[in-house]
CSV table of C-alpha atoms in Angstrom, one decimal:
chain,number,residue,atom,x,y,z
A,1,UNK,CA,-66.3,78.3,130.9
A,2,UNK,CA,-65.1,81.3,129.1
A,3,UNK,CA,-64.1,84.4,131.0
A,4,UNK,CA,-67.0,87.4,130.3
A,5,UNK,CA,-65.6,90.6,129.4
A,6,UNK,CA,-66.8,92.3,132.9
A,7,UNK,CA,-65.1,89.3,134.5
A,8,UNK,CA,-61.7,90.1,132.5
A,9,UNK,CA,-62.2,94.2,134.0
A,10,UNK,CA,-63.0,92.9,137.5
A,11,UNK,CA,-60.2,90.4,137.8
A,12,UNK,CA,-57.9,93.5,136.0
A,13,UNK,CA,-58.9,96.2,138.4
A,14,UNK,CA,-60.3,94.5,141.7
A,15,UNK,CA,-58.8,91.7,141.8
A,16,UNK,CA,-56.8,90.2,145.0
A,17,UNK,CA,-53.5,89.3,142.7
A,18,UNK,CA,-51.6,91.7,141.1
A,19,UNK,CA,-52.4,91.6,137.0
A,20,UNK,CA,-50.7,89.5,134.7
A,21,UNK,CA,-49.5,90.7,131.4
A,22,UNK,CA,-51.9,89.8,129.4
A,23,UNK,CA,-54.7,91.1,132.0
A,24,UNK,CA,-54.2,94.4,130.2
A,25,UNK,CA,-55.0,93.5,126.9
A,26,UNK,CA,-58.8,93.3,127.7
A,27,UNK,CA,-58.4,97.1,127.5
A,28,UNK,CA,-57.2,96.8,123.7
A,29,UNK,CA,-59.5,99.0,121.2
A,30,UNK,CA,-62.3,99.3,124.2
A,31,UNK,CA,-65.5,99.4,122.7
A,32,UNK,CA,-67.6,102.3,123.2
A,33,UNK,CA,-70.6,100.0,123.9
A,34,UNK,CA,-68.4,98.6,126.7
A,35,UNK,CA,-67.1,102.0,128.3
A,36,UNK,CA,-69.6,103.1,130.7
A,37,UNK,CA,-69.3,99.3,132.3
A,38,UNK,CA,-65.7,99.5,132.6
A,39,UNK,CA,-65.7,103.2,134.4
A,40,UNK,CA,-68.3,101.9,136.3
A,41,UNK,CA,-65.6,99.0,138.0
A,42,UNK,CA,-62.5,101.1,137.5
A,43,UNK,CA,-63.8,103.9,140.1
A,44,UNK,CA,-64.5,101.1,142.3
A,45,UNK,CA,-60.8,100.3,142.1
A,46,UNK,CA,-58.6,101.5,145.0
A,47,UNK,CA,-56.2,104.7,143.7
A,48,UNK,CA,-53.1,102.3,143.7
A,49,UNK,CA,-54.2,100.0,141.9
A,50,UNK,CA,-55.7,102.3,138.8
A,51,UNK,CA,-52.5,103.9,139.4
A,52,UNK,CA,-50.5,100.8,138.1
A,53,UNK,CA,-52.8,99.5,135.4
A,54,UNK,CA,-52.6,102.6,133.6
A,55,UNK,CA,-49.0,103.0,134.2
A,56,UNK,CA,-48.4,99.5,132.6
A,57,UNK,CA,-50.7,100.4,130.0
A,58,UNK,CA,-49.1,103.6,129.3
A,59,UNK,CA,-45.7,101.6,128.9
A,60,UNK,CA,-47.4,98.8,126.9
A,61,UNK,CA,-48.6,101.2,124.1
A,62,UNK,CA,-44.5,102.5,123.9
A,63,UNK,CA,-43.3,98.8,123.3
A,64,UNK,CA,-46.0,98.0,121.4
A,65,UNK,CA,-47.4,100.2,118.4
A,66,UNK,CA,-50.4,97.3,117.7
A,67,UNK,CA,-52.0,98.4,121.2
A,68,UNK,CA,-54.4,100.9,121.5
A,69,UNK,CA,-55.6,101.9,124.5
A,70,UNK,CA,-56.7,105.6,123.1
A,71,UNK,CA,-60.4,104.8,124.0
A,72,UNK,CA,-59.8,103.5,127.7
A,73,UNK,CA,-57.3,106.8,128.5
A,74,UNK,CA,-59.4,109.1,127.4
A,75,UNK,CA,-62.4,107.3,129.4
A,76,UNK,CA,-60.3,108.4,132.9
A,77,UNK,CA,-59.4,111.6,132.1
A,78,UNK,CA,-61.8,112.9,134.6
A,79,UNK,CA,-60.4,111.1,137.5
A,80,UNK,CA,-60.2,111.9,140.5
A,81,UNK,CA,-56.5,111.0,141.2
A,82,UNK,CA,-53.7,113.6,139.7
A,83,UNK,CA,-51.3,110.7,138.9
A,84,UNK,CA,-53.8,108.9,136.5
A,85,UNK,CA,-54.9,112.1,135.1
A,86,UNK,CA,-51.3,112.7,134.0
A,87,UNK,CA,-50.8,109.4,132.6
A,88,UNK,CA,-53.6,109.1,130.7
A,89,UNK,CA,-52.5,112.2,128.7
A,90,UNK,CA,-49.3,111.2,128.4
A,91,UNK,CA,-50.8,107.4,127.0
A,92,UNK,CA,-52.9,109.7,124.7
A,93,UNK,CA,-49.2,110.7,122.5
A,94,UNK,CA,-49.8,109.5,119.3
A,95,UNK,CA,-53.7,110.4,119.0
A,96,UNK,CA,-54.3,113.4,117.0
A,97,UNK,CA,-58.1,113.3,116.7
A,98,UNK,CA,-59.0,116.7,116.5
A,99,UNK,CA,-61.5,116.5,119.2
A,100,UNK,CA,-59.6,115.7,121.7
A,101,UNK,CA,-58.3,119.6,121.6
A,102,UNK,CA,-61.2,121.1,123.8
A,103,UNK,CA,-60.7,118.3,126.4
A,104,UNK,CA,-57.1,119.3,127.0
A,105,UNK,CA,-57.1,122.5,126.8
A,106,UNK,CA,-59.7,122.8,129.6
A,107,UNK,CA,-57.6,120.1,131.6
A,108,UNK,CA,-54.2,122.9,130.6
A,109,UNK,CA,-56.5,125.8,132.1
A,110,UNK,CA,-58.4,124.5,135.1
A,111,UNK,CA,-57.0,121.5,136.3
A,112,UNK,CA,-55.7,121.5,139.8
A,113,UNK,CA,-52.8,119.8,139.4
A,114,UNK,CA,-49.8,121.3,137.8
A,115,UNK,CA,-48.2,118.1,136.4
A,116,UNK,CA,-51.4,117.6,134.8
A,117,UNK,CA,-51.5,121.4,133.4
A,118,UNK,CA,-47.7,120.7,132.2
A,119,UNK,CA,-48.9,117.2,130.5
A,120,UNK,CA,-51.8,118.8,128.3
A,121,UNK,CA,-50.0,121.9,127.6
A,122,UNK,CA,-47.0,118.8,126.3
A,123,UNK,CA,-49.9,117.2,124.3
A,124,UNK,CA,-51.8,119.9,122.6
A,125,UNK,CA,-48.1,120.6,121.1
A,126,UNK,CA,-48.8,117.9,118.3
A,127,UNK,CA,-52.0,120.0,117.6
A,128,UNK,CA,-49.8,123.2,117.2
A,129,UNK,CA,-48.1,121.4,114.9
A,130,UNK,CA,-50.8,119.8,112.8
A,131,UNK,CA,-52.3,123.0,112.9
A,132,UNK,CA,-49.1,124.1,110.7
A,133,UNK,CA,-49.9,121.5,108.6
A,134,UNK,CA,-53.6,122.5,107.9
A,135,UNK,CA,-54.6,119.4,109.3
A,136,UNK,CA,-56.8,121.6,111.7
A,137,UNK,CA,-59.5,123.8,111.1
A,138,UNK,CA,-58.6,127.4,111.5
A,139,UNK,CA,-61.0,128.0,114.3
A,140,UNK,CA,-59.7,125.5,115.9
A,141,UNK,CA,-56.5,126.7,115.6
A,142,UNK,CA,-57.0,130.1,117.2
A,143,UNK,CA,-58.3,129.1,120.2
A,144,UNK,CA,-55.6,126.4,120.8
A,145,UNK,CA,-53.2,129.5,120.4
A,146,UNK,CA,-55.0,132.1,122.4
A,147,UNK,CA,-55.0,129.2,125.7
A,148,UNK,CA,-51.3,128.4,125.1
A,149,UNK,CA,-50.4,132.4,124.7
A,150,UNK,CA,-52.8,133.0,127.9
A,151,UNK,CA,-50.9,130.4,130.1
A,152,UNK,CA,-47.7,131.6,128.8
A,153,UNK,CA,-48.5,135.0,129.9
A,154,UNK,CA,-50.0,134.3,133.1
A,155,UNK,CA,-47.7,135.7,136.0
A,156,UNK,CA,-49.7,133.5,138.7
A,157,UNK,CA,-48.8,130.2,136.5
A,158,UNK,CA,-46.1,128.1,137.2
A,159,UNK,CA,-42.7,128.3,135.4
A,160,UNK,CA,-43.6,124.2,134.9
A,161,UNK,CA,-46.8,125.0,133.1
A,162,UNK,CA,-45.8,128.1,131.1
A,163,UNK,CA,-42.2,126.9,129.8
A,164,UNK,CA,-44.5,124.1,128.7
A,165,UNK,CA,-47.0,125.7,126.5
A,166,UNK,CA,-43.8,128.1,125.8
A,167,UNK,CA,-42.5,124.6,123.6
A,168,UNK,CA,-45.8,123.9,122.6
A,169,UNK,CA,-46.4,127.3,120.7
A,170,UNK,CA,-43.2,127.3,119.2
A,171,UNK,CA,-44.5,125.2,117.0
A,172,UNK,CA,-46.7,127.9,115.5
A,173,UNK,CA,-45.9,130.6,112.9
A,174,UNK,CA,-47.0,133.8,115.3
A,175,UNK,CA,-45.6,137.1,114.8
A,176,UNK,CA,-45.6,136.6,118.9
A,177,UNK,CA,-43.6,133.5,119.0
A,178,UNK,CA,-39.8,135.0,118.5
A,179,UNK,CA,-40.7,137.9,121.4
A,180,UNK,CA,-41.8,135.3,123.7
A,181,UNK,CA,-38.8,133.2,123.5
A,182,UNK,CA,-36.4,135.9,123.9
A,183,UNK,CA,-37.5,137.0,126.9
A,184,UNK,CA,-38.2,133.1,128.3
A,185,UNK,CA,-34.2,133.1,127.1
A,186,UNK,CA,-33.6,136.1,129.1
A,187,UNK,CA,-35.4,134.8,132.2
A,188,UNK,CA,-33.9,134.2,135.6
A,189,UNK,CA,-35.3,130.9,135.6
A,190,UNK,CA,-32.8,128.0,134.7
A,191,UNK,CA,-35.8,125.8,133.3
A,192,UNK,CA,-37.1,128.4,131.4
A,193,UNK,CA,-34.0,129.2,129.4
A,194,UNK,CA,-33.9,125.8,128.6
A,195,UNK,CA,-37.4,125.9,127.4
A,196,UNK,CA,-36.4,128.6,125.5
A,197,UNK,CA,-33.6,127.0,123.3
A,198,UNK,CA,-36.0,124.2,122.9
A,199,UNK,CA,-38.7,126.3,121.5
A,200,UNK,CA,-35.7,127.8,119.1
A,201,UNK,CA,-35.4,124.5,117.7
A,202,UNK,CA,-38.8,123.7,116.7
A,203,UNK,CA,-39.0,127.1,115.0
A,204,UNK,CA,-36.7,125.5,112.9
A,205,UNK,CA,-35.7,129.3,112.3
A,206,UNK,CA,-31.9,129.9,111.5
A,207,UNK,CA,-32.2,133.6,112.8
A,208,UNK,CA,-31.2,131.6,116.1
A,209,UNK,CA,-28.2,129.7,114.7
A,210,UNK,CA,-25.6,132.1,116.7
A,211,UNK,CA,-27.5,131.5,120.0
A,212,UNK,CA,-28.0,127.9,119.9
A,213,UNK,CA,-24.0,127.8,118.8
A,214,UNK,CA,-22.9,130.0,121.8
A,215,UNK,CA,-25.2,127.9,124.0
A,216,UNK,CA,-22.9,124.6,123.7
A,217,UNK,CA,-20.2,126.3,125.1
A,218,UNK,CA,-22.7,126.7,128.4
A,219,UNK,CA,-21.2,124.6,131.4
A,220,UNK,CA,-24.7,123.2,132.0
A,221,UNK,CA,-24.8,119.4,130.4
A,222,UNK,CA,-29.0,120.2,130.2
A,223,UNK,CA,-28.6,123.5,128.2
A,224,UNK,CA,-25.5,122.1,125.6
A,225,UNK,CA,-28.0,119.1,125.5
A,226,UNK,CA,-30.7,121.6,124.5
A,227,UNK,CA,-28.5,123.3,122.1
A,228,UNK,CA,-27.1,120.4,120.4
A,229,UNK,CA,-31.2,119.5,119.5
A,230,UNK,CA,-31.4,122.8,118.4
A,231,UNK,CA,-28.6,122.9,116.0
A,232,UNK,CA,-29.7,119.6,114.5
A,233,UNK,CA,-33.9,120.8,114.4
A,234,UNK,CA,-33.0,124.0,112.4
A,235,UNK,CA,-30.3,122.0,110.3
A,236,UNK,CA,-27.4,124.5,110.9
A,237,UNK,CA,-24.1,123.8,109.0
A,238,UNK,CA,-22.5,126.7,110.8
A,239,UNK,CA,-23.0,124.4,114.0
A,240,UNK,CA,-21.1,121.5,113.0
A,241,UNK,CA,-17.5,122.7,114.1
A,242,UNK,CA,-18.7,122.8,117.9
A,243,UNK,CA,-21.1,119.9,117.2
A,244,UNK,CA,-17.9,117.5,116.2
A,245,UNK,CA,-15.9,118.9,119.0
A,246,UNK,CA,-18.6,118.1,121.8
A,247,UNK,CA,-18.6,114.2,120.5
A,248,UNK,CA,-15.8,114.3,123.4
A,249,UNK,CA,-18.4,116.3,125.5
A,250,UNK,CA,-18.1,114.3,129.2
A,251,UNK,CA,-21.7,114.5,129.3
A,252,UNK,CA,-22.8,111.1,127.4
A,253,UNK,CA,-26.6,111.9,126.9
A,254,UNK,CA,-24.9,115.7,125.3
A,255,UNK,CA,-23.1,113.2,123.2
A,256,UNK,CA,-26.0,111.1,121.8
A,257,UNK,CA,-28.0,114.1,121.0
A,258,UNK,CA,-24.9,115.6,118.6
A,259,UNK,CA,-24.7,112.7,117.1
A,260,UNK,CA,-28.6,112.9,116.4
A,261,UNK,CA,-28.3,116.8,115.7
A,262,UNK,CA,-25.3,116.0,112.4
A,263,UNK,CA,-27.7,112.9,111.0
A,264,UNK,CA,-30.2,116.1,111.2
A,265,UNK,CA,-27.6,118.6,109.5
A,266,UNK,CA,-25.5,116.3,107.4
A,267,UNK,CA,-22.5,116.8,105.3
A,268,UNK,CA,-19.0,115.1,104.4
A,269,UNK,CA,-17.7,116.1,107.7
A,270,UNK,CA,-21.2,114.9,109.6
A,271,UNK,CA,-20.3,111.5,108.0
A,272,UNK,CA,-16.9,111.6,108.6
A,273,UNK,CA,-17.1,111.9,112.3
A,274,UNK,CA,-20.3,109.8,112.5
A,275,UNK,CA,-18.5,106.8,111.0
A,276,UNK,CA,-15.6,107.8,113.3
A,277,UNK,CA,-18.1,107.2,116.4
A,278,UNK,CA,-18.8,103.7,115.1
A,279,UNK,CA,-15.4,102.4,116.4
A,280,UNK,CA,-16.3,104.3,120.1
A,281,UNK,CA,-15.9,101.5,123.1
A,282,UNK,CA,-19.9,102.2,124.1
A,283,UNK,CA,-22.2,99.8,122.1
A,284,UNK,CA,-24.8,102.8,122.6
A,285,UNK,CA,-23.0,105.8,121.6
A,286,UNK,CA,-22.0,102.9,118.3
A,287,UNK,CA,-26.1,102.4,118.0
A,288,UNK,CA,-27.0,106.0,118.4
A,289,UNK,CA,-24.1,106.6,115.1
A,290,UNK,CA,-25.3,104.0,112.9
A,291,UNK,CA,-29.0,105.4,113.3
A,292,UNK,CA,-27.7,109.0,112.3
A,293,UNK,CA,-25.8,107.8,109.7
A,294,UNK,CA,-29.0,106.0,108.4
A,295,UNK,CA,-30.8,109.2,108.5
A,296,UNK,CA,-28.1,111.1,106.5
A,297,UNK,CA,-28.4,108.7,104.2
A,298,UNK,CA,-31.7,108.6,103.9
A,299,UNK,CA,-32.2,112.4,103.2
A,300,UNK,CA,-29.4,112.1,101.0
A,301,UNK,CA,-30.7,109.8,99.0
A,302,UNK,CA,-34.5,111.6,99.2
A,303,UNK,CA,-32.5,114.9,97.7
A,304,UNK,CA,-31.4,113.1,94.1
A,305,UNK,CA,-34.8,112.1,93.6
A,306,UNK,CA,-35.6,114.2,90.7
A,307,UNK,CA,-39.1,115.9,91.4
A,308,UNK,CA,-42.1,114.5,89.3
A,309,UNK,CA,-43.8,116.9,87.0
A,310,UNK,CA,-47.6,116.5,87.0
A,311,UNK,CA,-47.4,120.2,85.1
A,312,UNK,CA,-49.6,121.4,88.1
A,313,UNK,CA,-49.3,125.0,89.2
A,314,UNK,CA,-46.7,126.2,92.0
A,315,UNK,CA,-49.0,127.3,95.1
């Protein structure tokens, strides 16, 4: 006889073996008519073992971009245990339904858990930046910004949560935005200077060129890391000098992002020393070359397309 779907959920969450692989694929595109049943048996389920199904789920939907399990994660964002909360937001990456905005910022400003304040202030980021885009509506937009600059200005907050929404604003064309990451760059906190030459990069502004420059000369592999992402988000030629020098940088993960940071900026020397690193003795420092070169090539190639002419007005 065929297994039910409730059997498939009870065997998943309660059962006395641990779940197979394929055990998680009954939580695949969850139909709404089915959600209230599965809640029903996942809250019966002891914390360790929601705690791994949505853990493997979270890591199924990274391998796999034909799984969806966007209806089931925001089903347990209301649970009771921190953990799951944070990993449902996290599984909830790539969904940019609109309506999911109110949900996490009331999960960024009252949640208990800091980890889970930190994971919606990482989330609502890719709202910031539709935002940009005009993707969402205006209202909309202005209270996503007033909660990230209210965190971000909250002394009682933790330097977690506010160098968080710090990155998340960045995003967002605010005559507030360049103050606010000069003084998080100024700050006595080590994680929140590195927030802060993160948030320079997704300004994508070149008025911090000379700062993110001077910052790969920093003795801290997490800040020249930082500033290498930088350099290659705001596309700055100037950087490339210190960029090629730092492909000897003894710090490996430094190294991979330069190599991402000149695909970003480009150029006859970017190529030239990208092709260089093809020949390097690492097979991933060789991967991470060929996929900048790629890149390059690809923008390059997107620049001599001649624009079409459809004798519209400029706006």
């Amino acid at each position: 006889m065929k297994e039910t779907f409730r059997q498939e959920i009870q065997r998943l969450l309660l059962g006395s073996h641990a779940p197979a692989s394929r055990d998680y694929l009954a939580l695949d595109q969850l139909p709404a008519a089915e959600a209230e049943g599965v809640l029903a048996v996942w809250n019966q389920a002891p914390v360790a073992r929601r705690r791994k199904v949505v853990q493997a789920l979270v890591e199924l939907a990274e391998e796999s971009v034909e799984l969806d399990f966007g209806a089931f994660f925001r089903l347990i964002l209301n649970d009771p245990d921190a953990q799951v909360r944070q990993w449902a937001i996290e599984g909830l990456w790539e969904d940019e339904d609109t309506r999911l905005i109110p949900r996490l910022i009331d999960l960024l400003q009252n949640d208990p858990a800091e980890a889970v304040r930190a994971a919606a202030a990482i989330s609502l980021s890719r709202f910031v930046f539709l935002g940009e885009m005009e993707y969402v509506r205006p209202r909309l937009v202005a209270s996503l910004h007033e909660a990230l600059l209210a965190v971000i200005r909250n002394p009682a907050e933790t330097v977690e949560v506010r160098r968080r929404a710090l990155e998340a604003l960045a995003f967002a064309d605010r005559a507030e935005t360049p103050a606010l990451i000069e003084a998080a760059y100024h700050d006595e906190n080590e994680d929140m200077r590195l927030s802060a030459v993160f948030a320079m990069g997704r300004t994508c502004d070149p008025a911090w060129t000379e700062t993110v420059i001077n910052e790969l000369a920093s003795p801290s592999p997490a800040m020249r890391f930082e500033a290498a992402r930088a350099c290659g988000e705001i596309e700055a030629e100037e950087a490339l000098p210190a960029l090629i020098r730092h492909l000897e940088d003894q710090d490996r993960q430094v190294r991979e992002m330069v190599i991402w940071a000149l695909g970003e900026i480009g150029g006859k020397a970017a190529r030239r020393a990208l092709q260089g690193c093809l020949k390097d003795p690492d097979p991933g420092i060789r991967e991470a070359a060929a996929e900048a070169l790629a890149e390059l090539e690809f923008k390059e190639s997107a620049s001599l397309v001649p624009r079409l002419d459809l004798g519209l007005p400029e706006r």
